[in-house]
Short mmCIF file of C-alpha atoms in Angstrom, two decimals:
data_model
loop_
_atom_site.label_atom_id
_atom_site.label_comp_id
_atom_site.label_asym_id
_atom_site.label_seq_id
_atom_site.Cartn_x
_atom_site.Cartn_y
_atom_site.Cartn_z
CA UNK A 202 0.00 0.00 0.00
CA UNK A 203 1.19 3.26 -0.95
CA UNK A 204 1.83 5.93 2.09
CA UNK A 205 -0.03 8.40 -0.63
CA UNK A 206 -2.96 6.16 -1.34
CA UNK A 207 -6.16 4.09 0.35
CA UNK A 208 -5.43 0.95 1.66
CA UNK A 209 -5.91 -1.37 -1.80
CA UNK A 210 -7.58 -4.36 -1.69
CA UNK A 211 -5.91 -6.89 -0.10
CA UNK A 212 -4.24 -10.24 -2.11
CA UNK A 213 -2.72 -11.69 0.81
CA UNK A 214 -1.24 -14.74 -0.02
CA UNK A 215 -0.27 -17.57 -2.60
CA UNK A 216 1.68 -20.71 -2.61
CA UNK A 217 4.76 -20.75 -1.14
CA UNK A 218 7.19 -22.37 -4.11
CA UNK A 219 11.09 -22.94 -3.51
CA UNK A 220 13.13 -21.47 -6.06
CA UNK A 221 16.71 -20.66 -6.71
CA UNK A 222 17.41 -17.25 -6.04
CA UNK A 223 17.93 -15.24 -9.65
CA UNK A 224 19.38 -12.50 -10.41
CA UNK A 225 17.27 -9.20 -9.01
CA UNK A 226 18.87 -5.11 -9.51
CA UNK A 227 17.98 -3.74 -5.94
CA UNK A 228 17.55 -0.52 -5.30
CA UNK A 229 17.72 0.67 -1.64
CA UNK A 230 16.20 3.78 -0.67
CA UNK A 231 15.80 5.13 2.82
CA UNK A 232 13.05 5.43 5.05
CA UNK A 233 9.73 6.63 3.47
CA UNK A 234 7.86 8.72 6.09
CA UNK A 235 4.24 8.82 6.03
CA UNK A 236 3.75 12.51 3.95
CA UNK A 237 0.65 14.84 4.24
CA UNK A 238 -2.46 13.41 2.59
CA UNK A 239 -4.54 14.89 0.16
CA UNK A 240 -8.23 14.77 0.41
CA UNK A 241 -8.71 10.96 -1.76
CA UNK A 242 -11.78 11.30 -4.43
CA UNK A 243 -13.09 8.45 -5.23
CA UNK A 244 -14.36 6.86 -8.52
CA UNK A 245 -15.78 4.02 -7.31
CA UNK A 246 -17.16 2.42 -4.70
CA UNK A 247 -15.54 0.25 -1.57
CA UNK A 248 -14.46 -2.58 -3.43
CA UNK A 249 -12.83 -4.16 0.16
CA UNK A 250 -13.77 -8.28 -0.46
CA UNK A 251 -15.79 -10.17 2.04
CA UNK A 252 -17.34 -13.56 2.71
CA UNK A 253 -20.39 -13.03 0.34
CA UNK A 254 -18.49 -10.16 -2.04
CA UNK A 255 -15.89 -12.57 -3.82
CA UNK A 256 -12.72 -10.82 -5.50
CA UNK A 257 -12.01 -12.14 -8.98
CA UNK A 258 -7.87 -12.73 -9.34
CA UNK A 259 -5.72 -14.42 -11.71
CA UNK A 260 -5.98 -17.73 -9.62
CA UNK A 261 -9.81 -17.87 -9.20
CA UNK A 262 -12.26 -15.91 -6.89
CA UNK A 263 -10.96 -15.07 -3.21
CA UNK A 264 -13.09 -14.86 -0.16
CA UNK A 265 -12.10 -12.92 2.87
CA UNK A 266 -13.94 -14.13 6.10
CA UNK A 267 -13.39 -11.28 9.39
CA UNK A 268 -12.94 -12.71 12.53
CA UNK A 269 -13.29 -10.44 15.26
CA UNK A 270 -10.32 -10.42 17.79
CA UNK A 271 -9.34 -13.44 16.28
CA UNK A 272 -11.33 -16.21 17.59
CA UNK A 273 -12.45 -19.45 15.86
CA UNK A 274 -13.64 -22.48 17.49
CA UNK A 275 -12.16 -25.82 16.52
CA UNK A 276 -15.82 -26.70 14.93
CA UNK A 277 -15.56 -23.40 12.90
CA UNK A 278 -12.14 -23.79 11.72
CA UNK A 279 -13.12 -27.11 10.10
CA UNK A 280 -15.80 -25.80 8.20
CA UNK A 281 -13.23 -23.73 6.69
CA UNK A 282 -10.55 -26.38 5.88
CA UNK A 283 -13.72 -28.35 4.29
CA UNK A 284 -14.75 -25.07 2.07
CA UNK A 285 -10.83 -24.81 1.11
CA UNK A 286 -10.48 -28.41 0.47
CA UNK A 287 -13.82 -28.34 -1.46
CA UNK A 288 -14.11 -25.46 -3.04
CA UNK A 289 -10.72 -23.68 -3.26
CA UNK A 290 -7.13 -24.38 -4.14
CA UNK A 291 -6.61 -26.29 -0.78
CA UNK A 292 -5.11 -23.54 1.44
CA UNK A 293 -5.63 -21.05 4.11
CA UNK A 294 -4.61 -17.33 4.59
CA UNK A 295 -4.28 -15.81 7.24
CA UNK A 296 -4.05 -11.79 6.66
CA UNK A 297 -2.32 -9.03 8.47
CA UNK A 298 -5.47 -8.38 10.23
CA UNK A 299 -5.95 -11.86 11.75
CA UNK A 300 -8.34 -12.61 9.10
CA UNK A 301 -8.75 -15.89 6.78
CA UNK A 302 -9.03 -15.72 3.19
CA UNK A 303 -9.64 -18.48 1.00
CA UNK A 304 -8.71 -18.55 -2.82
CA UNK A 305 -8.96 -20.06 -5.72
CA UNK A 306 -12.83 -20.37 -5.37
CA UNK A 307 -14.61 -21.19 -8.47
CA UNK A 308 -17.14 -18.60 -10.08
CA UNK A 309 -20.25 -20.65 -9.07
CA UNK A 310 -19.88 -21.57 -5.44
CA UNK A 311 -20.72 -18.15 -3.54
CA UNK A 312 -23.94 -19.51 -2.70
CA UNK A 313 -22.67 -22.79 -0.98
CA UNK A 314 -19.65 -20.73 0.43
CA UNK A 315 -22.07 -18.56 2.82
CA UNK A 316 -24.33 -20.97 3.53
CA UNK A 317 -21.20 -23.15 5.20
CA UNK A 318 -20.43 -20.16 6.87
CA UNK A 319 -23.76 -19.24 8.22
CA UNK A 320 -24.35 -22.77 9.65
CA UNK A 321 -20.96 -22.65 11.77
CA UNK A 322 -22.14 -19.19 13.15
CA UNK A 323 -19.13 -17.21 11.23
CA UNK A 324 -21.73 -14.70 9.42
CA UNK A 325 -23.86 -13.56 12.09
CA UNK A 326 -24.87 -10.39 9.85
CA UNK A 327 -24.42 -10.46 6.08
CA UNK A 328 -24.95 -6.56 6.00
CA UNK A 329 -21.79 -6.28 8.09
CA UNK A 330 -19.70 -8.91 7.18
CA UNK A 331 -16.70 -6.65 5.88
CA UNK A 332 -17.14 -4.28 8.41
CA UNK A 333 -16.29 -6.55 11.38
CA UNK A 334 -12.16 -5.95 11.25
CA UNK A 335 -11.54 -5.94 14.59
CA UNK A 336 -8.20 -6.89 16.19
CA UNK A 337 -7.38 -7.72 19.61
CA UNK A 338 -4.25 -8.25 22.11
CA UNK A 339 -4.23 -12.21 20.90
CA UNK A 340 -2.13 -12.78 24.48
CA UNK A 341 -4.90 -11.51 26.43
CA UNK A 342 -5.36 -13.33 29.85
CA UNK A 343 -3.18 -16.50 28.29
CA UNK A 344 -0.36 -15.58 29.58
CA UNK A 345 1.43 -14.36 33.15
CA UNK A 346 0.48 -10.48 32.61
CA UNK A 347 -2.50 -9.47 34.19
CA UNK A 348 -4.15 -7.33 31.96
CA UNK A 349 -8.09 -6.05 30.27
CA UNK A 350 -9.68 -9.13 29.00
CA UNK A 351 -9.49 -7.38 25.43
CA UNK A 352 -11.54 -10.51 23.90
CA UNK A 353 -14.29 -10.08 25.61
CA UNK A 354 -14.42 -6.58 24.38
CA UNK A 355 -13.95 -8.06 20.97
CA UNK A 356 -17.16 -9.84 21.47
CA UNK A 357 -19.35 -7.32 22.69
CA UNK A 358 -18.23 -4.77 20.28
CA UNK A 359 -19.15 -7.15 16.98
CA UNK A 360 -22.26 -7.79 18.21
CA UNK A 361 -22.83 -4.07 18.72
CA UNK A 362 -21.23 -3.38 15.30
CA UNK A 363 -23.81 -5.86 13.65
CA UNK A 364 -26.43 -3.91 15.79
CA UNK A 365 -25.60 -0.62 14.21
CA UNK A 366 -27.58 0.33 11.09
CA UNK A 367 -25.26 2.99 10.75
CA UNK A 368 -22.21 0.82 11.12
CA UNK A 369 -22.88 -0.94 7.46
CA UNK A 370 -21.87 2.62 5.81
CA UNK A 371 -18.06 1.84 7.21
CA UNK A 372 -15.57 0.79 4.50
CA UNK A 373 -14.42 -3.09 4.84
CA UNK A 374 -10.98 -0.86 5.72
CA UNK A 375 -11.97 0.56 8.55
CA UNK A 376 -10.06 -1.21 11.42
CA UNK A 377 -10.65 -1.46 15.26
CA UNK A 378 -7.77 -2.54 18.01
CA UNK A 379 -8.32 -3.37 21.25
CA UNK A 380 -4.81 -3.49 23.17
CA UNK A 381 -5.15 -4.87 26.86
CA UNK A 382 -2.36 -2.66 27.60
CA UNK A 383 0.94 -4.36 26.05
CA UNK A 384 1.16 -2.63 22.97
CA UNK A 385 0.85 -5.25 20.52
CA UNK A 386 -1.70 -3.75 18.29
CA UNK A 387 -1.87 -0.39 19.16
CA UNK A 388 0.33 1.07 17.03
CA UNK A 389 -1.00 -1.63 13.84
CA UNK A 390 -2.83 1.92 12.10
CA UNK A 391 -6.18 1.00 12.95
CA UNK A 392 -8.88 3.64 13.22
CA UNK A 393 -10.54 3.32 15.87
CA UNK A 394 -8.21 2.04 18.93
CA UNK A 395 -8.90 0.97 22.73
CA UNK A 396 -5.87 0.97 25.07
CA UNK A 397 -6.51 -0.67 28.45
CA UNK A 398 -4.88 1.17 31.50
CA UNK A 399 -3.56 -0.11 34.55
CA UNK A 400 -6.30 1.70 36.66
CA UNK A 401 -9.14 0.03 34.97
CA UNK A 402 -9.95 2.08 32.06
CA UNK A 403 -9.69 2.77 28.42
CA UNK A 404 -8.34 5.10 26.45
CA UNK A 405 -10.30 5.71 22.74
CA UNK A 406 -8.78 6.85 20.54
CA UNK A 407 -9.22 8.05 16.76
CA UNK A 408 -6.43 7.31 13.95
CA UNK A 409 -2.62 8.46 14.94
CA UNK A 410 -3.74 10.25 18.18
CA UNK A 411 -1.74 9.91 21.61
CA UNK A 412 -4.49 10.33 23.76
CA UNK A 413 -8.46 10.00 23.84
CA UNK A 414 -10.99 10.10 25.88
CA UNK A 415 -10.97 7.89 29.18
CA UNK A 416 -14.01 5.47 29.58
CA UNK A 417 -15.21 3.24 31.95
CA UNK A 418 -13.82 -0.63 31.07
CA UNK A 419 -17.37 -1.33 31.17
CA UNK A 420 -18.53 1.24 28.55
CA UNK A 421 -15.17 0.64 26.25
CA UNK A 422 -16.91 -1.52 23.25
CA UNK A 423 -19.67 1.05 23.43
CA UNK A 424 -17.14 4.19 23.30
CA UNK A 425 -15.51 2.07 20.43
CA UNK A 426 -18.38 1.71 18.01
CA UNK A 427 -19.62 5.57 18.92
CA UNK A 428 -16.62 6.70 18.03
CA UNK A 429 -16.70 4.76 14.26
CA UNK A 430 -20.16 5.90 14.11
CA UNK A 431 -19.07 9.64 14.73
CA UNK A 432 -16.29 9.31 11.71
CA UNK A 433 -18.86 8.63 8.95
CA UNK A 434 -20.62 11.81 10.32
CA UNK A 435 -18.02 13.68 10.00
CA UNK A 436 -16.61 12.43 6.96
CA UNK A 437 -20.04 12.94 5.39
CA UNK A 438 -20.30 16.60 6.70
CA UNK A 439 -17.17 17.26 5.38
CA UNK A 440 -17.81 15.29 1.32
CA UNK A 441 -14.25 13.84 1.60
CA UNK A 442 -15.31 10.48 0.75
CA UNK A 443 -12.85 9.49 3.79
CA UNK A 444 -12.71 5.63 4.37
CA UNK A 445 -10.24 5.62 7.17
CA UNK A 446 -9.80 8.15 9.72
CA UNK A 447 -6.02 9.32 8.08
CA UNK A 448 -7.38 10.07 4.93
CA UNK A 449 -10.01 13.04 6.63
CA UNK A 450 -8.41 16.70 6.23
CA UNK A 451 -6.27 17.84 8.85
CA UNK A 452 -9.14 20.19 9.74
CA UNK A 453 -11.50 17.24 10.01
CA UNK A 454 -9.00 14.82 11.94
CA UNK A 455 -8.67 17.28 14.84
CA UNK A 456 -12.09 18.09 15.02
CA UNK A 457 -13.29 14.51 15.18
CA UNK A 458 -11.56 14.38 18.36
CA UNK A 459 -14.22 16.93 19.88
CA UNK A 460 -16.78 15.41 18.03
CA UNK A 461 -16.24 11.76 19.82
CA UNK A 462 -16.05 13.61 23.21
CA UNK A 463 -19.79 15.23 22.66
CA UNK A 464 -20.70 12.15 21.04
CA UNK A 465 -19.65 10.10 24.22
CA UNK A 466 -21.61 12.68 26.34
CA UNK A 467 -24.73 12.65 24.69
CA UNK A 468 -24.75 8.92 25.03
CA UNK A 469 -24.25 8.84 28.98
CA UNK A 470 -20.47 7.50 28.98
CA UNK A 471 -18.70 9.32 31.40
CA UNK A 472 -15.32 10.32 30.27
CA UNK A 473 -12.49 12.27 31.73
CA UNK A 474 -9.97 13.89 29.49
CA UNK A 475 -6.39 11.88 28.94
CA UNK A 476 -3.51 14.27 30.96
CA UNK A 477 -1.76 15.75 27.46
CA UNK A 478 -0.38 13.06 24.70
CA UNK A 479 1.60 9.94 26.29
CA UNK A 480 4.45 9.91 23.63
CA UNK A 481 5.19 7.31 21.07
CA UNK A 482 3.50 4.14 21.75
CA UNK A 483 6.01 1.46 22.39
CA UNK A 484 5.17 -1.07 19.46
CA UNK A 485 5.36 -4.85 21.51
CA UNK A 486 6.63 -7.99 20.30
CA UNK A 487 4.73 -10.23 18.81
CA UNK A 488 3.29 -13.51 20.75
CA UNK A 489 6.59 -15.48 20.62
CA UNK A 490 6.66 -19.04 18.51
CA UNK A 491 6.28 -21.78 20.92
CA UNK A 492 5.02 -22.60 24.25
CA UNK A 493 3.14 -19.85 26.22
CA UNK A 494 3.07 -20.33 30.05
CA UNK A 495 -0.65 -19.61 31.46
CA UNK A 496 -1.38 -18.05 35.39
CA UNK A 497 -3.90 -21.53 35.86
CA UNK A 498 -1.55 -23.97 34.61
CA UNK A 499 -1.99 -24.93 31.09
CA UNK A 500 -0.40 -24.07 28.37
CA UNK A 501 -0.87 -22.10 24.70
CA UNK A 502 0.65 -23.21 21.35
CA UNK A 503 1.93 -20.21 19.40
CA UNK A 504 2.89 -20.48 15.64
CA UNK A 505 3.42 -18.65 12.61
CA UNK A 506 2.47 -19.83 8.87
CA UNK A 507 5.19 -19.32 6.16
CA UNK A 508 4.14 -16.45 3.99
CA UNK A 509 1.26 -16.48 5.87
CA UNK A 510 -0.72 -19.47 3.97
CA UNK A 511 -1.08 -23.09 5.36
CA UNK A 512 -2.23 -26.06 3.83
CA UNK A 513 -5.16 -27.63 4.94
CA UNK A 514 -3.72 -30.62 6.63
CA UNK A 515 -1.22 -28.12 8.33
CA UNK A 516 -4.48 -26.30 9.50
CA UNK A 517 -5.81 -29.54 10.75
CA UNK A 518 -3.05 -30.24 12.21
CA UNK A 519 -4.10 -26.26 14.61
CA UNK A 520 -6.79 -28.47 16.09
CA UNK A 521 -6.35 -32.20 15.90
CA UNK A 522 -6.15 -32.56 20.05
CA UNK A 523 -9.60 -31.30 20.99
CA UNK A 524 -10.11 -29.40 23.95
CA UNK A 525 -13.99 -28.44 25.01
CA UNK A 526 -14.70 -25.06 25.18
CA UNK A 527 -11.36 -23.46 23.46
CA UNK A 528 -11.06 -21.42 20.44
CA UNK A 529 -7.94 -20.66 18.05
CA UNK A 530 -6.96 -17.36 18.15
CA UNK A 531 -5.67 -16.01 14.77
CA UNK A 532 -3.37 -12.91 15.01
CA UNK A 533 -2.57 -9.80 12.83
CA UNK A 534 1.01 -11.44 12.53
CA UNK A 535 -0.03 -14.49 10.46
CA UNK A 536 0.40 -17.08 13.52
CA UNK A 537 -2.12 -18.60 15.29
CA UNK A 538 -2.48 -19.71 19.31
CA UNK A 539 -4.01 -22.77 20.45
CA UNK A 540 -4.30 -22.28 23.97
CA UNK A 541 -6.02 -24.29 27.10
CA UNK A 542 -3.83 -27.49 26.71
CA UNK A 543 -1.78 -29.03 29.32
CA UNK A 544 2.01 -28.98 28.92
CA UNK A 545 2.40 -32.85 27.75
CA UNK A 546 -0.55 -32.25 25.27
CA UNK A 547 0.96 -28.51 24.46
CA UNK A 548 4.54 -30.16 23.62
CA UNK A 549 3.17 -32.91 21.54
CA UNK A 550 1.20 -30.55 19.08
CA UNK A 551 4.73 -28.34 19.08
CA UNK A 552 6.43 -31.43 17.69
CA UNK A 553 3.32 -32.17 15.22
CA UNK A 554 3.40 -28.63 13.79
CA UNK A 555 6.88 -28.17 13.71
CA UNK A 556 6.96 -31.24 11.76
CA UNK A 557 3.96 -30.18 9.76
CA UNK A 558 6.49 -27.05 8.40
CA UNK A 559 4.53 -24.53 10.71
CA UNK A 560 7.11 -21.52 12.43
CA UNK A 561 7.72 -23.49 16.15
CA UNK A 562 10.56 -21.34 16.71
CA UNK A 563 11.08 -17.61 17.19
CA UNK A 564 14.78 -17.75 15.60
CA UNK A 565 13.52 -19.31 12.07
CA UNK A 566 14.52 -17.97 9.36
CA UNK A 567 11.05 -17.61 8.39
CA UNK A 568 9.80 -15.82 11.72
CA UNK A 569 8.65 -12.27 10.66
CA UNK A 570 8.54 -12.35 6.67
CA UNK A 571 5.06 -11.54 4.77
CA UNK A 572 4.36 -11.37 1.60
CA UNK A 573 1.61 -10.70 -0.99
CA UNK A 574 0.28 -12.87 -3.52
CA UNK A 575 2.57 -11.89 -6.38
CA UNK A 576 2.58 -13.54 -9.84
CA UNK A 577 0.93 -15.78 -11.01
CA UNK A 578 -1.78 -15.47 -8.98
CA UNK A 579 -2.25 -11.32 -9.46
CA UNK A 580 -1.63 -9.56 -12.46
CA UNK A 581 -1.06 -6.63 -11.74
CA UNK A 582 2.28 -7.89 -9.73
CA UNK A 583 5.59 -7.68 -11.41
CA UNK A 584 7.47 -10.72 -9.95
CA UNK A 585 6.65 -13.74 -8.44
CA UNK A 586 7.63 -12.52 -4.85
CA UNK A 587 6.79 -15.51 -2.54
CA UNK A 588 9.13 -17.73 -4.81
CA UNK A 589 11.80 -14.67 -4.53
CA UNK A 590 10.81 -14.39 -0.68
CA UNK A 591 11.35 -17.98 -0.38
CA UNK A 592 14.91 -18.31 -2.01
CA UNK A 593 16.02 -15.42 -0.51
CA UNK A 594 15.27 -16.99 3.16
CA UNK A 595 16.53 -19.72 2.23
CA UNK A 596 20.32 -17.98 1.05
CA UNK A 597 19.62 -15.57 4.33
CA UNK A 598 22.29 -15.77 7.52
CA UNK A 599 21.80 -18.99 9.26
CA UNK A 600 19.99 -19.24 12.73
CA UNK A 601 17.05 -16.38 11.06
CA UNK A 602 17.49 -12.79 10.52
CA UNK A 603 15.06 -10.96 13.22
CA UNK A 604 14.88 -7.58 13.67
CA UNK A 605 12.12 -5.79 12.08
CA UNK A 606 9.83 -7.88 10.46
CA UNK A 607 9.92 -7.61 6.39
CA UNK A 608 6.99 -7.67 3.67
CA UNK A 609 7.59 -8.24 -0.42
CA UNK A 610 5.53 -6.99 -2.19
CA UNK A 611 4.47 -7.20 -6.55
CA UNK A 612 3.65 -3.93 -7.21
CA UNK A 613 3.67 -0.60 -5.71
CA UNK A 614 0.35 -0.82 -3.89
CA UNK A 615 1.98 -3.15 -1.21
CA UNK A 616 -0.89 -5.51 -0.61
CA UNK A 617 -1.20 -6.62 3.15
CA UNK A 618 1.57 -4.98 4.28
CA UNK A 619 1.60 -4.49 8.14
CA UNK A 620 0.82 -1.29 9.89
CA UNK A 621 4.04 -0.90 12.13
CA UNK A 622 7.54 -0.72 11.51
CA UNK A 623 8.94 -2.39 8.63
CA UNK A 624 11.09 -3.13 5.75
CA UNK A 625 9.80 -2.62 2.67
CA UNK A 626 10.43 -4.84 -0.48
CA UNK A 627 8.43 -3.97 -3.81
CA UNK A 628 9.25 -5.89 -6.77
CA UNK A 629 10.37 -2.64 -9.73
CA UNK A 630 9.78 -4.91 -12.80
CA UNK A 631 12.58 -7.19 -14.89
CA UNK A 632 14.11 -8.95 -11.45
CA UNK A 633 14.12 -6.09 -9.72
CA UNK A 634 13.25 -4.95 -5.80
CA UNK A 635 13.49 -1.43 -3.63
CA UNK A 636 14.13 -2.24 -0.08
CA UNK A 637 13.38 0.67 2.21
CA UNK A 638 12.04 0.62 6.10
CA UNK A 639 8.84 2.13 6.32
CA UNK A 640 6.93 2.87 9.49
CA UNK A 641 6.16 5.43 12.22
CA UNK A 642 9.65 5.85 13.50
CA UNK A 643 12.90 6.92 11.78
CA UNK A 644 14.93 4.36 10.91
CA UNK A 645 18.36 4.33 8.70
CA UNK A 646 17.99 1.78 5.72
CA UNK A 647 21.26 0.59 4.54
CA UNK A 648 22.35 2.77 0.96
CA UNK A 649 23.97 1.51 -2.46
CA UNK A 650 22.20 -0.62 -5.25
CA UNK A 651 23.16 -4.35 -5.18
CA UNK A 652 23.13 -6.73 -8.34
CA UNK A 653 24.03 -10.09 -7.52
CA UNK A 654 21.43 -12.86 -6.36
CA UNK A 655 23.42 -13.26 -3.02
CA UNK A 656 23.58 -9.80 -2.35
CA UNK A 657 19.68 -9.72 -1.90
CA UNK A 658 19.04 -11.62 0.97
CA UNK A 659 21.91 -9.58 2.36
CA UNK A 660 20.36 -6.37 1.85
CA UNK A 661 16.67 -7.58 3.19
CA UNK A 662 18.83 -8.94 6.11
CA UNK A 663 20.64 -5.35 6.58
CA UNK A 664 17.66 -3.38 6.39
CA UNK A 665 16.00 -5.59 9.05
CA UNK A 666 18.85 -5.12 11.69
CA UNK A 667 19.36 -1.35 10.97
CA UNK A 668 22.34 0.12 13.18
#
């Protein structure tokens, strides 16, 4: 996605293929700070896909099911591996909002695709399917921090959201977070965001801002969805034909702040005013690969997919030991958490998904890298980045890169790239890539153009360790 542009529709993922790594020009270029944006006009309609709105692409019809903080039940998630292995190429997405897509769907089966989905419970509203893109803290109350139990937020606020008449004029863009307090997914760009405090409340706040109104942890979910609600009021006041909050005028942005404060008033949430902005938000780790320690005892699985896609017997795989009562929990970085097991049961699935080719381990090689769809499954991308992606992993340092986490990218609109801090790798046509680190922060990308297939992996590996 371009800093100058709407978020485009999102072509998360394709199959991951080894390659050798050919030869690529790469052009580094420093950090690209987010510049002024101009009011967007728009041509056409919110072409966002959804569950029911399929997205025709080079490799067949995609389907992009929300998932509200995350959650899936083991039932639920089989209902999708059956509509992937029945319907689609086989394969699971998971997006950089903790979504699923599926793809490859064929032009007839929309019909038999929803009504799967509305028998497991996953489309409790058609009218706001694509505007249910909420993310949550996927840690929340699973590990030794006690913190806001963000997911139960998560719950109340969809089923407000599919309450809201008013709600179904968001765009499928528009993004809530729910942080318990860690910082996780904060700072992830989303437009509407609620950050738990130590003293019991929540902060709400609107696009970039520092601060927000503080709330009542009770009336948090209900500050969120007023405060989305207030947006398309104001956008529509102003004709900007604003999707997401950063694309409203300057003039508009700052008085949406106000406008969420009355708004909160009128509706009989008390609020009291956050003391001045708190500085740059921290952005958190991610939930590390591997075993998660819980305060009652048991433990939770944490993995990442390669490129983000899985298989469907690697998805099986997620939820083969059944455990009543628990749900998957799908995060914004392409992993998933089983938790609830106990630790024999928890290090048994561990060795099964490691096995199974899933990320086990938080110094893989693979821990941290996204990437779109790329050719030949878009056609509007210029390179066939997962393959590229792949082989340059593969010719990476040994014992996994970290540092910042990286995303390649086809084309210049830089589908499903993630919110925070990154590098930046967009495929420039004949072979070649710009590398740059893009985010919120300054950061120093390394300089000089590189030529050589080796050389590649070395400069993605620089850029992510910045010094």
């Amino acid at each position: 996605m371009s800093p100058t542009s709407p978020t485009p529709v999102n072509r998360d993922e394709a199959p991951v293929r080894g390659a050798p790594v050919r030869e690529a020009a790469v052009r580094e270029s420093p950090v690209c700070e987010s510049p002024v944006r101009e009011t967007p006009v728009r041509e056409r309609g919110d072409a966002c896909p959804g569950a029911l709105r399929l997205h025709g692409a080079d490799d067949g019809r995609l389907a992009r099911l929300r998932l509200p903080g995350g959650l899936l039940t083991y039932r639920q998630a089989e209902v999708l591996a059956s509509a992937a292995e029945r319907l689609g190429d086989g394969r699971l997405d998971i997006t950089s909002r903790g979504n699923v897509q599926l793809r490859g769907l064929g032009e007839s089966c929309g019909a038999e695709l929803a009504a799967l989905l509305h028998e497991a419970g996953l489309l409790p509203s058609e009218e706001h399917e694509r505007v249910r893109n909420v993310i949550a803290s996927p840690l929340a109350g699973l590990d030794e921090q006690p913190r806001a139990d963000v997911q139960l937020w998560a719950r109340e606020l969809d089923a407000l959201l599919c309450g809201s008449r008013a709600a179904t004029a968001l765009s499928g863009r528009f993004l809530f977070a729910l942080d318990d307090g860690r910082g996780d997914v904060a700072g992830r760009g989303a437009d509407v965001t609620l950050l738990a405090r130590p003293d019991g409340r929540a902060s709400v706040r609107t696009g970039a801002n520092r601060s927000g109104p503080l709330v009542a942890a009770a009336d948090a979910p209900r500050a969120a969805l007023l405060a989305a609600e207030t947006f398309l009021t104001v956008a529509e006041a102003g004709g900007s034909g604003a999707w997401r909050v950063r694309e409203l005028p300057e003039a508009e942005r700052y008085g949406l702040d106000a406008a969420v404060a009355a708004r909160l008033a009128e509706a009989g949430i008390a609020t009291e005013a956050e003391a001045g902005p708190q500085g740059v938000l921290v952005e958190a780790e991610p939930p590390p690969a591997g075993a998660v320690h819980s305060p009652d005892g048991t433990v939770a699985v944490s993995v990442y997919a390669p490129l983000g896609r899985l298989s469907v017997a690697q998805w099986r795989t997620l939820y083969a030991t059944d455990v009543p009562g628990t749900a998957l929990r799908v995060t914004p970085w392409r992993g998933v958490i089983v938790p609830g097991l106990d630790p024999a049961t928890a290090h048994d699935l561990l060795d099964r998904l490691r096995t199974a080719g899933l990320i086990t381990d938080p110094g893989s090689r693979w821990h941290g890298v996204g990437a779109c769809t790329g050719r030949p499954g878009c056609a509007k991308a210029l390179s066939d980045v997962r393959a590229d992606a792949a082989a340059s992993v593969s010719a990476g340092p040994a014992g996994g890169t970290g540092g910042l986490p990286v995303h390649w990218s086809g084309c210049a609109r830089r589908c499903g790239h993630p919110g925070t801090t990154h590098v930046d790798v967009v495929a420039i046509g004949e072979g070649g890539y710009d590398i740059s680190v893009r985010g919120p922060a300054p950061m120093t990308a390394p300089q000089g153009a590189r030529q050589r297939p080796g050389p590649l992996a070395d400069a993605v590996a620089a850029a992510r360790n910045p010094r």
